[in-house]
PDB file of C-alpha atoms in Angstrom:
ATOM      1  CA  ASN A   1      15.225   0.012  16.652  1.00 38.00           C
ATOM      2  CA  MET A   2      12.043  -1.717  16.165  1.00 38.00           C
ATOM      3  CA  GLU A   3       9.212  -3.395  18.672  1.00 43.00           C
ATOM      4  CA  LYS A   4       5.685  -4.796  18.383  1.00 44.00           C
ATOM      5  CA  ASN A   5       2.774  -3.369  19.534  1.00 41.00           C
ATOM      6  CA  MET A   6       0.292  -6.525  19.624  1.00 38.00           C
ATOM      7  CA  ASP A   7      -3.857  -5.233  19.959  1.00 36.00           C
ATOM      8  CA  ALA A   8      -5.902  -8.460  20.220  1.00 36.00           C
ATOM      9  CA  SER A   9      -8.918  -6.638  21.482  1.00 35.00           C
ATOM     10  CA  GLY A  10     -10.950  -6.343  18.209  1.00 37.00           C
ATOM     11  CA  GLU A  11     -12.976  -3.486  19.134  1.00 38.00           C
ATOM     12  CA  ARG A  12     -13.812  -0.870  16.656  1.00 38.00           C
ATOM     13  CA  HIS A  13     -11.946   1.474  19.086  1.00 42.00           C
ATOM     14  CA  ASN A  14      -8.994   1.352  20.933  1.00 45.00           C
ATOM     15  CA  ASP A  15     -10.911   2.483  24.172  1.00 47.00           C
ATOM     16  CA  ASN A  16      -8.539   0.504  25.889  1.00 44.00           C
ATOM     17  CA  VAL A  17      -5.205   2.261  24.530  1.00 51.00           C
ATOM     18  CA  VAL A  18      -3.903   5.126  26.589  1.00 51.00           C
ATOM     19  CA  ASP A  19      -4.134   8.296  24.568  1.00 63.00           C
ATOM     20  CA  LYS A  20      -0.028   8.892  25.192  1.00 65.00           C
ATOM     21  CA  ASN A  21      -0.474  12.058  22.695  1.00 69.00           C
ATOM     22  CA  GLY A  22      -3.817  14.007  24.145  1.00 73.00           C
ATOM     23  CA  LEU A  23      -3.946  15.493  20.754  1.00 74.00           C
ATOM     24  CA  LYS A  24      -6.687  18.115  20.268  1.00 84.00           C
ATOM     25  CA  VAL A  25      -6.382  18.589  16.578  1.00 91.00           C
ATOM     26  CA  VAL A  26      -5.546  15.434  14.229  1.00 94.00           C
ATOM     27  CA  ARG A  27      -6.006  15.509  10.477  1.00 95.00           C
ATOM     28  CA  VAL A  28      -5.716  12.656   8.938  1.00 97.00           C
ATOM     29  CA  VAL A  29      -4.493  12.389   5.108  1.00 96.00           C
ATOM     30  CA  LEU A  30      -4.800   8.795   3.478  1.00 96.00           C
ATOM     31  CA  PHE A  31      -2.800   8.181   0.138  1.00 95.00           C
ATOM     32  CA  GLY A  32      -2.849   4.839  -1.709  1.00 95.00           C
ATOM     33  CA  ASP A  33      -4.822   2.545  -3.427  1.00 95.00           C
ATOM     34  CA  SER A  34      -8.088  -0.162  -2.817  1.00 96.00           C
ATOM     35  CA  VAL A  35      -6.346  -1.138   0.489  1.00 97.00           C
ATOM     36  CA  PHE A  36      -7.884   2.186   1.717  1.00 97.00           C
ATOM     37  CA  ASP A  37     -10.176   2.860  -1.109  1.00 96.00           C
ATOM     38  CA  ASN A  38     -12.195  -0.739  -0.817  1.00 96.00           C
ATOM     39  CA  LYS A  39     -15.996   1.147  -0.872  1.00 95.00           C
ATOM     40  CA  ALA A  40     -16.241  -1.148  -4.075  1.00 93.00           C
ATOM     41  CA  TYR A  41     -15.592  -4.439  -2.416  1.00 94.00           C
ATOM     42  CA  VAL A  42     -17.867  -3.680   0.437  1.00 94.00           C
ATOM     43  CA  SER A  43     -21.535  -3.145  -0.349  1.00 84.00           C
ATOM     44  CA  ASP A  44     -22.590  -4.827   2.318  1.00 80.00           C
ATOM     45  CA  GLY A  45     -20.923  -2.902   5.161  1.00 92.00           C
ATOM     46  CA  PRO A  46     -18.178   0.502   5.802  1.00 97.00           C
ATOM     47  CA  ALA A  47     -15.374   1.149   3.987  1.00 97.00           C
ATOM     48  CA  VAL A  48     -12.134   1.825   5.457  1.00 98.00           C
ATOM     49  CA  VAL A  49     -12.391   5.780   4.985  1.00 97.00           C
ATOM     50  CA  GLU A  50     -16.060   5.421   6.457  1.00 97.00           C
ATOM     51  CA  GLN A  51     -14.499   3.632   9.520  1.00 97.00           C
ATOM     52  CA  LEU A  52     -12.022   6.171  10.080  1.00 97.00           C
ATOM     53  CA  ALA A  53     -14.401   8.810   9.692  1.00 96.00           C
ATOM     54  CA  GLU A  54     -16.788   6.872  12.268  1.00 96.00           C
ATOM     55  CA  MET A  55     -13.061   6.824  14.350  1.00 95.00           C
ATOM     56  CA  CYS A  56     -12.614  10.009  13.912  1.00 95.00           C
ATOM     57  CA  ALA A  57     -16.013  11.576  14.484  1.00 93.00           C
ATOM     58  CA  MET A  58     -16.345   9.020  18.204  1.00 91.00           C
ATOM     59  CA  HIS A  59     -12.970  10.947  19.329  1.00 88.00           C
ATOM     60  CA  SER A  60     -14.669  14.281  18.694  1.00 88.00           C
ATOM     61  CA  SER A  61     -17.653  13.833  20.201  1.00 80.00           C
ATOM     62  CA  THR A  62     -16.648  12.083  23.191  1.00 70.00           C
ATOM     63  CA  SER A  63     -13.637  14.473  24.363  1.00 60.00           C
ATOM     64  CA  ALA A  64     -13.987  16.195  27.509  1.00 63.00           C
ATOM     65  CA  THR A  65     -10.996  18.511  26.174  1.00 64.00           C
ATOM     66  CA  GLY A  66     -12.848  19.780  22.640  1.00 69.00           C
ATOM     67  CA  ALA A  67     -10.273  17.285  20.617  1.00 84.00           C
ATOM     68  CA  ASP A  68     -11.334  17.515  16.897  1.00 92.00           C
ATOM     69  CA  TRP A  69     -10.441  14.802  14.929  1.00 94.00           C
ATOM     70  CA  GLN A  70     -10.960  14.439  11.094  1.00 95.00           C
ATOM     71  CA  ALA A  71      -9.826  12.325   7.698  1.00 96.00           C
ATOM     72  CA  LYS A  72      -9.302  13.025   3.929  1.00 95.00           C
ATOM     73  CA  SER A  73      -8.940  10.225   1.354  1.00 94.00           C
ATOM     74  CA  PHE A  74      -6.334  10.629  -1.450  1.00 92.00           C
ATOM     75  CA  ALA A  75      -6.533   6.767  -2.093  1.00 93.00           C
ATOM     76  CA  VAL A  76      -7.664   5.721  -5.320  1.00 92.00           C
ATOM     77  CA  ASP A  77      -8.067   2.225  -5.879  1.00 93.00           C
ATOM     78  CA  GLY A  78      -6.218   0.652  -8.930  1.00 91.00           C
ATOM     79  CA  SER A  79      -3.239   2.870  -8.135  1.00 92.00           C
ATOM     80  CA  LEU A  80       0.368   2.305  -7.929  1.00 93.00           C
ATOM     81  CA  ILE A  81       3.323   3.677  -6.336  1.00 94.00           C
ATOM     82  CA  GLU A  82       3.610   6.414  -9.189  1.00 90.00           C
ATOM     83  CA  ASP A  83       0.531   7.367  -8.169  1.00 89.00           C
ATOM     84  CA  ILE A  84       1.497   9.055  -5.098  1.00 87.00           C
ATOM     85  CA  PRO A  85       1.403  12.766  -5.625  1.00 68.00           C
ATOM     86  CA  VAL A  86       5.138  14.130  -6.895  1.00 57.00           C
ATOM     87  CA  ASP A  87       4.179  17.656  -5.885  1.00 54.00           C
ATOM     88  CA  LEU A  88       2.525  17.750  -2.943  1.00 58.00           C
ATOM     89  CA  THR A  89       1.847  21.428  -2.798  1.00 53.00           C
ATOM     90  CA  SER A  90       0.205  21.684  -5.916  1.00 42.00           C
ATOM     91  CA  SER A  91      -3.048  20.513  -7.587  1.00 40.00           C
ATOM     92  CA  SER A  92      -1.808  20.889 -10.878  1.00 38.00           C
ATOM     93  CA  THR A  93       0.901  20.073 -13.248  1.00 36.00           C
ATOM     94  CA  SER A  94      -0.021  22.260 -16.302  1.00 37.00           C
ATOM     95  CA  GLY A  95       3.148  24.203 -17.900  1.00 39.00           C
ATOM     96  CA  GLN A  96       5.982  21.512 -16.420  1.00 39.00           C
ATOM     97  CA  GLN A  97       7.915  19.665 -18.523  1.00 43.00           C
ATOM     98  CA  GLN A  98       7.018  15.980 -18.011  1.00 43.00           C
ATOM     99  CA  GLN A  99       9.558  13.235 -18.609  1.00 53.00           C
ATOM    100  CA  GLN A 100       8.906  11.069 -20.865  1.00 55.00           C
ATOM    101  CA  PRO A 101       9.268   7.231 -20.389  1.00 62.00           C
ATOM    102  CA  GLN A 102      12.374   5.631 -22.219  1.00 76.00           C
ATOM    103  CA  THR A 103      11.534   2.562 -24.376  1.00 79.00           C
ATOM    104  CA  TRP A 104      13.135  -0.876 -24.335  1.00 72.00           C
ATOM    105  CA  ALA A 105      13.160  -3.711 -27.442  1.00 81.00           C
ATOM    106  CA  CYS A 106      12.849  -7.402 -26.234  1.00 76.00           C
ATOM    107  CA  ASP A 107      15.553 -10.008 -26.580  1.00 76.00           C
ATOM    108  CA  VAL A 108      13.247 -12.678 -27.679  1.00 72.00           C
ATOM    109  CA  CYS A 109      10.666 -11.203 -29.723  1.00 66.00           C
ATOM    110  CA  THR A 110      12.490  -7.631 -30.374  1.00 68.00           C
ATOM    111  CA  TYR A 111       9.051  -6.140 -29.860  1.00 71.00           C
ATOM    112  CA  LEU A 112       9.651  -2.419 -29.296  1.00 76.00           C
ATOM    113  CA  ASN A 113       7.953  -1.852 -25.211  1.00 73.00           C
ATOM    114  CA  SER A 114       6.918   2.042 -24.613  1.00 72.00           C
ATOM    115  CA  ASP A 115       7.903   1.974 -21.028  1.00 74.00           C
ATOM    116  CA  SER A 116      11.657   0.655 -19.762  1.00 75.00           C
ATOM    117  CA  SER A 117      10.777   0.398 -16.049  1.00 68.00           C
ATOM    118  CA  GLN A 118       7.954  -2.338 -17.296  1.00 66.00           C
ATOM    119  CA  LEU A 119       8.803  -5.645 -15.887  1.00 65.00           C
ATOM    120  CA  ALA A 120       8.141  -7.969 -18.312  1.00 66.00           C
ATOM    121  CA  CYS A 121       7.194  -7.420 -22.678  1.00 69.00           C
ATOM    122  CA  GLU A 122       4.110  -6.572 -23.754  1.00 66.00           C
ATOM    123  CA  MET A 123       4.115  -8.886 -26.400  1.00 65.00           C
ATOM    124  CA  CYS A 124       5.806 -12.067 -25.115  1.00 62.00           C
ATOM    125  CA  ASP A 125       6.174 -11.552 -21.255  1.00 60.00           C
ATOM    126  CA  THR A 126      10.118 -12.081 -21.038  1.00 69.00           C
ATOM    127  CA  LEU A 127      11.432 -10.184 -18.125  1.00 66.00           C
ATOM    128  CA  ASN A 128      13.311  -6.936 -18.539  1.00 72.00           C
ATOM    129  CA  PRO A 129      16.821  -7.525 -17.423  1.00 72.00           C
ATOM    130  CA  ALA A 130      17.584  -4.464 -16.458  1.00 69.00           C
ATOM    131  CA  PRO A 131      14.164  -2.451 -15.732  1.00 67.00           C
ATOM    132  CA  THR A 132      14.757   1.469 -15.172  1.00 66.00           C
ATOM    133  CA  PRO A 133      13.578   3.440 -12.439  1.00 56.00           C
ATOM    134  CA  ALA A 134       9.974   4.146 -13.261  1.00 52.00           C
ATOM    135  CA  VAL A 135       9.001   7.754 -14.574  1.00 47.00           C
ATOM    136  CA  ARG A 136       6.710  10.022 -13.220  1.00 43.00           C
ATOM    137  CA  ARG A 137       3.490   9.822 -15.111  1.00 45.00           C
ATOM    138  CA  PRO A 138       0.850  12.946 -15.670  1.00 43.00           C
ATOM    139  CA  PRO A 139      -1.904  12.596 -13.875  1.00 41.00           C
ATOM    140  CA  ALA A 140      -3.812  10.180 -14.622  1.00 41.00           C
ATOM    141  CA  ARG A 141      -7.721  10.646 -15.930  1.00 36.00           C
ATOM    142  CA  GLY A 142      -9.530   7.570 -15.282  1.00 38.00           C
ATOM    143  CA  ARG A 143     -10.085   5.890 -11.846  1.00 40.00           C
ATOM    144  CA  ALA A 144      -6.447   5.782 -10.900  1.00 45.00           C
ATOM    145  CA  GLY A 145      -3.945   8.327  -9.686  1.00 47.00           C
ATOM    146  CA  GLY A 146      -5.502  11.564 -10.629  1.00 45.00           C
ATOM    147  CA  GLU A 147      -7.340  12.469  -7.440  1.00 47.00           C
ATOM    148  CA  GLN A 148      -4.281  11.766  -5.418  1.00 55.00           C
ATOM    149  CA  PHE A 149      -2.705  15.328  -7.080  1.00 47.00           C
ATOM    150  CA  LYS A 150      -5.121  17.267  -5.249  1.00 56.00           C
ATOM    151  CA  GLU A 151      -3.402  19.689  -2.446  1.00 71.00           C
ATOM    152  CA  LEU A 152      -2.333  18.363   0.851  1.00 85.00           C
ATOM    153  CA  PRO A 153      -4.392  20.080   3.426  1.00 90.00           C
ATOM    154  CA  GLU A 154      -2.412  22.638   5.356  1.00 90.00           C
ATOM    155  CA  ASP A 155      -3.177  21.047   8.589  1.00 93.00           C
ATOM    156  CA  THR A 156      -2.559  18.163   7.878  1.00 94.00           C
ATOM    157  CA  THR A 157      -1.200  16.505  10.676  1.00 95.00           C
ATOM    158  CA  HIS A 158      -0.571  12.587  10.086  1.00 97.00           C
ATOM    159  CA  ILE A 159      -0.103  10.850   6.701  1.00 96.00           C
ATOM    160  CA  PHE A 160      -0.890   6.932   6.156  1.00 98.00           C
ATOM    161  CA  ILE A 161       0.584   5.394   3.095  1.00 97.00           C
ATOM    162  CA  SER A 162      -0.595   1.899   1.610  1.00 97.00           C
ATOM    163  CA  THR A 163       0.736   1.222  -2.015  1.00 97.00           C
ATOM    164  CA  GLY A 164       2.938  -1.270  -3.542  1.00 96.00           C
ATOM    165  CA  GLY A 165       0.154  -4.302  -3.939  1.00 95.00           C
ATOM    166  CA  ASN A 166      -0.704  -3.013  -7.315  1.00 93.00           C
ATOM    167  CA  ASN A 167       2.665  -3.036  -8.542  1.00 93.00           C
ATOM    168  CA  ALA A 168       3.080  -6.674  -6.960  1.00 92.00           C
ATOM    169  CA  LEU A 169       0.027  -7.736  -9.046  1.00 88.00           C
ATOM    170  CA  GLY A 170       1.670  -6.911 -12.198  1.00 85.00           C
ATOM    171  CA  SER A 171       4.946  -8.805 -11.382  1.00 83.00           C
ATOM    172  CA  LEU A 172       2.525 -11.801 -10.940  1.00 74.00           C
ATOM    173  CA  ARG A 173       3.627 -13.085 -14.134  1.00 70.00           C
ATOM    174  CA  ALA A 174       7.008 -13.436 -13.311  1.00 73.00           C
ATOM    175  CA  LEU A 175       5.458 -16.933 -11.071  1.00 71.00           C
ATOM    176  CA  ASN A 176       5.013 -18.444 -14.767  1.00 71.00           C
ATOM    177  CA  GLU A 177       8.404 -17.552 -16.147  1.00 77.00           C
ATOM    178  CA  ALA A 178      10.832 -20.864 -16.785  1.00 81.00           C
ATOM    179  CA  VAL A 179      14.106 -20.463 -15.580  1.00 85.00           C
ATOM    180  CA  ASP A 180      17.302 -22.977 -15.382  1.00 89.00           C
ATOM    181  CA  ASN A 181      18.192 -23.152 -11.748  1.00 90.00           C
ATOM    182  CA  LEU A 182      17.219 -21.533  -8.382  1.00 89.00           C
ATOM    183  CA  GLN A 183      19.788 -18.640  -8.892  1.00 91.00           C
ATOM    184  CA  ASP A 184      17.892 -17.570 -11.863  1.00 88.00           C
ATOM    185  CA  ALA A 185      14.991 -17.469  -9.977  1.00 87.00           C
ATOM    186  CA  LEU A 186      16.647 -15.328  -7.427  1.00 89.00           C
ATOM    187  CA  LEU A 187      17.779 -13.164  -9.718  1.00 89.00           C
ATOM    188  CA  HIS A 188      14.389 -12.438 -11.904  1.00 86.00           C
ATOM    189  CA  MET A 189      12.970 -11.733  -8.009  1.00 89.00           C
ATOM    190  CA  ALA A 190      15.598  -9.541  -7.186  1.00 91.00           C
ATOM    191  CA  GLN A 191      15.241  -7.192 -10.532  1.00 91.00           C
ATOM    192  CA  ILE A 192      11.503  -7.091  -9.399  1.00 92.00           C
ATOM    193  CA  ARG A 193      12.388  -5.615  -5.680  1.00 94.00           C
ATOM    194  CA  ASP A 194      15.056  -3.188  -7.063  1.00 94.00           C
ATOM    195  CA  ALA A 195      12.383  -1.539  -9.723  1.00 93.00           C
ATOM    196  CA  PHE A 196       9.579  -1.469  -6.861  1.00 95.00           C
ATOM    197  CA  LYS A 197      12.548  -0.041  -4.049  1.00 96.00           C
ATOM    198  CA  SER A 198      12.956   2.569  -6.956  1.00 94.00           C
ATOM    199  CA  ALA A 199       9.819   3.629  -7.106  1.00 94.00           C
ATOM    200  CA  TYR A 200       9.055   3.326  -3.588  1.00 96.00           C
ATOM    201  CA  VAL A 201      12.165   5.546  -2.464  1.00 95.00           C
ATOM    202  CA  VAL A 202      11.511   8.393  -4.805  1.00 93.00           C
ATOM    203  CA  MET A 203       7.870   8.408  -3.615  1.00 93.00           C
ATOM    204  CA  LEU A 204       8.361   7.956  -0.117  1.00 95.00           C
ATOM    205  CA  ASP A 205      11.200  10.805  -0.061  1.00 93.00           C
ATOM    206  CA  GLN A 206       8.760  13.170  -1.671  1.00 91.00           C
ATOM    207  CA  VAL A 207       5.939  12.714   0.974  1.00 93.00           C
ATOM    208  CA  LEU A 208       8.604  12.804   3.773  1.00 94.00           C
ATOM    209  CA  SER A 209       9.617  16.506   2.032  1.00 91.00           C
ATOM    210  CA  LYS A 210       6.507  17.954   3.381  1.00 91.00           C
ATOM    211  CA  ALA A 211       8.067  17.179   7.107  1.00 94.00           C
ATOM    212  CA  LEU A 212       4.828  15.742   8.602  1.00 95.00           C
ATOM    213  CA  PRO A 213       4.364  12.717  10.541  1.00 97.00           C
ATOM    214  CA  THR A 214       4.167   9.930   8.375  1.00 97.00           C
ATOM    215  CA  VAL A 215       2.987   5.719   8.725  1.00 98.00           C
ATOM    216  CA  VAL A 216       3.526   3.193   5.720  1.00 98.00           C
ATOM    217  CA  CYS A 217       1.789  -0.186   5.508  1.00 98.00           C
ATOM    218  CA  THR A 218       3.427  -3.531   4.839  1.00 98.00           C
ATOM    219  CA  ILE A 219       1.287  -5.711   1.517  1.00 98.00           C
ATOM    220  CA  TYR A 220      -0.671  -7.920   2.996  1.00 97.00           C
ATOM    221  CA  ASN A 221      -0.937 -11.538   1.635  1.00 96.00           C
ATOM    222  CA  PRO A 222      -3.457 -12.595  -0.714  1.00 93.00           C
ATOM    223  CA  CYS A 223      -6.225 -15.234   0.469  1.00 92.00           C
ATOM    224  CA  TYR A 224      -6.495 -17.175  -2.381  1.00 87.00           C
ATOM    225  CA  ASN A 225      -9.815 -19.618  -1.870  1.00 73.00           C
ATOM    226  CA  GLN A 226     -11.625 -21.365  -4.632  1.00 52.00           C
ATOM    227  CA  ASP A 227     -14.899 -21.423  -2.734  1.00 62.00           C
ATOM    228  CA  ASP A 228     -14.180 -17.206  -2.670  1.00 63.00           C
ATOM    229  CA  PRO A 229     -17.901 -16.452  -4.516  1.00 61.00           C
ATOM    230  CA  MET A 230     -16.433 -13.267  -5.585  1.00 58.00           C
ATOM    231  CA  ALA A 231     -13.194 -15.218  -6.625  1.00 59.00           C
ATOM    232  CA  ARG A 232     -15.382 -17.570  -9.087  1.00 55.00           C
ATOM    233  CA  MET A 233     -17.407 -14.481 -10.425  1.00 53.00           C
ATOM    234  CA  MET A 234     -13.707 -13.361 -11.503  1.00 53.00           C
ATOM    235  CA  GLY A 235     -12.688 -16.257 -12.720  1.00 57.00           C
ATOM    236  CA  MET A 236      -9.353 -15.603 -10.696  1.00 61.00           C
ATOM    237  CA  PHE A 237      -9.236 -19.965 -10.441  1.00 63.00           C
ATOM    238  CA  ALA A 238     -11.080 -21.324 -13.532  1.00 65.00           C
ATOM    239  CA  GLY A 239      -9.484 -24.557 -14.318  1.00 68.00           C
ATOM    240  CA  MET A 240      -7.531 -24.589 -11.233  1.00 74.00           C
ATOM    241  CA  GLY A 241      -7.457 -27.386  -8.830  1.00 76.00           C
ATOM    242  CA  GLU A 242      -6.955 -27.016  -5.171  1.00 80.00           C
ATOM    243  CA  SER A 243      -2.919 -27.793  -5.537  1.00 84.00           C
ATOM    244  CA  GLU A 244      -2.626 -25.241  -8.150  1.00 82.00           C
ATOM    245  CA  ILE A 245      -4.258 -22.941  -5.848  1.00 82.00           C
ATOM    246  CA  ASN A 246      -2.095 -23.554  -2.840  1.00 85.00           C
ATOM    247  CA  ALA A 247       0.697 -23.368  -4.855  1.00 85.00           C
ATOM    248  CA  GLY A 248      -0.048 -19.529  -6.157  1.00 83.00           C
ATOM    249  CA  GLN A 249      -0.703 -18.396  -2.475  1.00 88.00           C
ATOM    250  CA  ARG A 250       2.667 -19.897  -1.046  1.00 90.00           C
ATOM    251  CA  ALA A 251       4.455 -18.379  -4.693  1.00 88.00           C
ATOM    252  CA  ALA A 252       2.551 -15.061  -3.961  1.00 89.00           C
ATOM    253  CA  GLU A 253       3.725 -15.163  -0.137  1.00 93.00           C
ATOM    254  CA  ALA A 254       7.409 -15.933  -0.937  1.00 92.00           C
ATOM    255  CA  GLY A 255       7.187 -12.955  -3.457  1.00 91.00           C
ATOM    256  CA  LEU A 256       5.643 -10.179  -1.509  1.00 95.00           C
ATOM    257  CA  CYS A 257       8.484 -10.953   1.316  1.00 96.00           C
ATOM    258  CA  ALA A 258      10.958  -9.372  -0.888  1.00 95.00           C
ATOM    259  CA  LEU A 259       8.924  -6.034  -1.666  1.00 97.00           C
ATOM    260  CA  ASN A 260       7.686  -6.070   2.408  1.00 97.00           C
ATOM    261  CA  ASP A 261      11.513  -5.888   2.918  1.00 97.00           C
ATOM    262  CA  VAL A 262      11.593  -2.903   0.810  1.00 98.00           C
ATOM    263  CA  ILE A 263       9.110  -1.072   2.542  1.00 98.00           C
ATOM    264  CA  ILE A 264      10.271  -2.222   6.265  1.00 98.00           C
ATOM    265  CA  SER A 265      13.546  -1.261   5.880  1.00 98.00           C
ATOM    266  CA  GLU A 266      13.450   2.050   3.812  1.00 98.00           C
ATOM    267  CA  ALA A 267      10.949   2.806   7.355  1.00 98.00           C
ATOM    268  CA  ILE A 268      13.645   1.991   9.772  1.00 97.00           C
ATOM    269  CA  ARG A 269      16.636   3.930   8.091  1.00 97.00           C
ATOM    270  CA  ARG A 270      13.729   6.926   7.854  1.00 97.00           C
ATOM    271  CA  GLY A 271      12.568   6.008  11.504  1.00 97.00           C
ATOM    272  CA  LEU A 272       9.223   5.578  10.661  1.00 98.00           C
ATOM    273  CA  PRO A 273       6.211   3.784  12.440  1.00 98.00           C
ATOM    274  CA  VAL A 274       5.059   0.688  10.008  1.00 98.00           C
ATOM    275  CA  LEU A 275       1.288  -0.878  10.114  1.00 98.00           C
ATOM    276  CA  ASP A 276       1.989  -4.233   9.407  1.00 98.00           C
ATOM    277  CA  LEU A 277      -0.850  -5.046   7.690  1.00 98.00           C
ATOM    278  CA  ARG A 278       0.528  -8.407   6.147  1.00 97.00           C
ATOM    279  CA  THR A 279       1.020  -9.936   9.955  1.00 97.00           C
ATOM    280  CA  ALA A 280      -2.612  -8.020  11.001  1.00 97.00           C
ATOM    281  CA  PHE A 281      -4.531 -10.019   8.092  1.00 97.00           C
ATOM    282  CA  ASN A 282      -4.542 -13.217   9.381  1.00 94.00           C
ATOM    283  CA  THR A 283      -8.128 -14.532   9.026  1.00 94.00           C
ATOM    284  CA  PRO A 284      -9.958 -14.973   5.804  1.00 92.00           C
ATOM    285  CA  ALA A 285     -12.862 -12.469   7.501  1.00 93.00           C
ATOM    286  CA  HIS A 286     -10.071 -10.033   6.614  1.00 96.00           C
ATOM    287  CA  TYR A 287     -10.654 -10.120   3.229  1.00 94.00           C
ATOM    288  CA  ALA A 288     -13.575  -9.394   0.869  1.00 92.00           C
ATOM    289  CA  ASN A 289     -12.019 -11.517  -2.018  1.00 89.00           C
ATOM    290  CA  PRO A 290      -8.580 -12.819  -2.432  1.00 90.00           C
ATOM    291  CA  ILE A 291      -6.904  -9.097  -2.807  1.00 92.00           C
ATOM    292  CA  GLU A 292      -9.041  -6.529  -1.096  1.00 94.00           C
ATOM    293  CA  PRO A 293      -9.916  -5.747   2.172  1.00 96.00           C
ATOM    294  CA  SER A 294     -13.558  -6.530   4.031  1.00 95.00           C
ATOM    295  CA  CYS A 295     -15.310  -4.648   6.381  1.00 97.00           C
ATOM    296  CA  GLU A 296     -13.454  -6.708   8.903  1.00 96.00           C
ATOM    297  CA  GLY A 297     -10.542  -5.573   7.640  1.00 97.00           C
ATOM    298  CA  GLY A 298     -11.069  -2.347   7.433  1.00 97.00           C
ATOM    299  CA  LYS A 299     -12.081  -2.430  11.005  1.00 97.00           C
ATOM    300  CA  THR A 300      -8.154  -3.908  11.337  1.00 98.00           C
ATOM    301  CA  ILE A 301      -6.850  -0.966   9.491  1.00 98.00           C
ATOM    302  CA  VAL A 302      -8.624   1.712  11.268  1.00 98.00           C
ATOM    303  CA  ARG A 303      -7.912   0.213  14.486  1.00 97.00           C
ATOM    304  CA  LEU A 304      -4.290   0.308  14.145  1.00 98.00           C
ATOM    305  CA  MET A 305      -4.452   3.893  12.663  1.00 98.00           C
ATOM    306  CA  GLU A 306      -5.935   4.802  15.866  1.00 96.00           C
ATOM    307  CA  THR A 307      -3.331   2.875  17.900  1.00 96.00           C
ATOM    308  CA  VAL A 308      -0.609   5.071  15.850  1.00 97.00           C
ATOM    309  CA  ILE A 309      -1.943   8.395  16.580  1.00 96.00           C
ATOM    310  CA  LYS A 310      -2.636   7.422  20.285  1.00 93.00           C
ATOM    311  CA  GLN A 311       0.490   6.150  21.391  1.00 94.00           C
ATOM    312  CA  HIS A 312       3.673   6.339  18.363  1.00 96.00           C
ATOM    313  CA  ASP A 313       5.951   9.564  19.457  1.00 95.00           C
ATOM    314  CA  PHE A 314       6.770  10.918  15.976  1.00 96.00           C
ATOM    315  CA  SER A 315       9.396  13.539  17.948  1.00 94.00           C
ATOM    316  CA  VAL A 316      11.575  10.558  18.084  1.00 93.00           C
ATOM    317  CA  LYS A 317      12.809   8.864  14.832  1.00 94.00           C
ATOM    318  CA  ARG A 318      12.315   5.329  15.608  1.00 94.00           C
ATOM    319  CA  ALA A 319      10.481   2.384  13.867  1.00 96.00           C
ATOM    320  CA  VAL A 320       7.841   0.738  15.076  1.00 97.00           C
ATOM    321  CA  ILE A 321       6.068  -2.527  13.942  1.00 97.00           C
ATOM    322  CA  TYR A 322       2.271  -2.151  14.684  1.00 97.00           C
ATOM    323  CA  ALA A 323       0.053  -5.262  14.137  1.00 96.00           C
TER     324      ALA A 323
END
């Protein structure tokens, strides 16, 4: 069962939303990627985590009942679904046997690829006809992933997950693959969806094993705009005309439908609330560049988080879409 909760007030905090739950202690934990870890893209204003902290401080300081709201983020810009912690009770994987990815040989160029879960050949970009479920990697030591293997705070009350966008970005090369007919194109998309689902289901069930109120987010559409200064600086649309940019936008939106279908379907099966960022991000003002949330986008995300915390009944396993 699903219903849509629309809040178009545009207010930073949902003072107009009745706090049905009346929670005194709220401990929010974020897992994911640059949707939550967008500080690098909003130098002119507050990042998502800063706006979330401000919202929590507001509830703590203005409550007559002594409410105490706090938030902590383990989200890391650039991370993948596979970077969400496999063991949420331990900050170390030392002493454990790490499973190694399987290799696969490309049928076209015969190159031996290092990971059979890859969607395309590293050498010639030919799609992998049968990608395997992604193997859990050791914690990354760089920007992406490693921070999300830290210990889950014992007093956590709510978990928010926004992941999958970087997995989708890794599949963009498939949009340029030549196919003989529409069926072949759909089969390629099905392969990408199946690999995405394999990783997402493993991640989600691991998080849900903690039996804590959990919220997932859909992947918002990109906002391709050749006039965007950040996009020009990154050379994203070099040599492309308006028609090509528009075609890329439409193709990306169509492809993301298949991946968002996985997120929503798995949330329904498990009775989880969903922040539908694909619907909520409906203006260029929500974007700092074609693929990252702006301060305004962060404001929208935090507003929806607040609504879920105040209104959603986690005692009943029922999927509700918030947008």
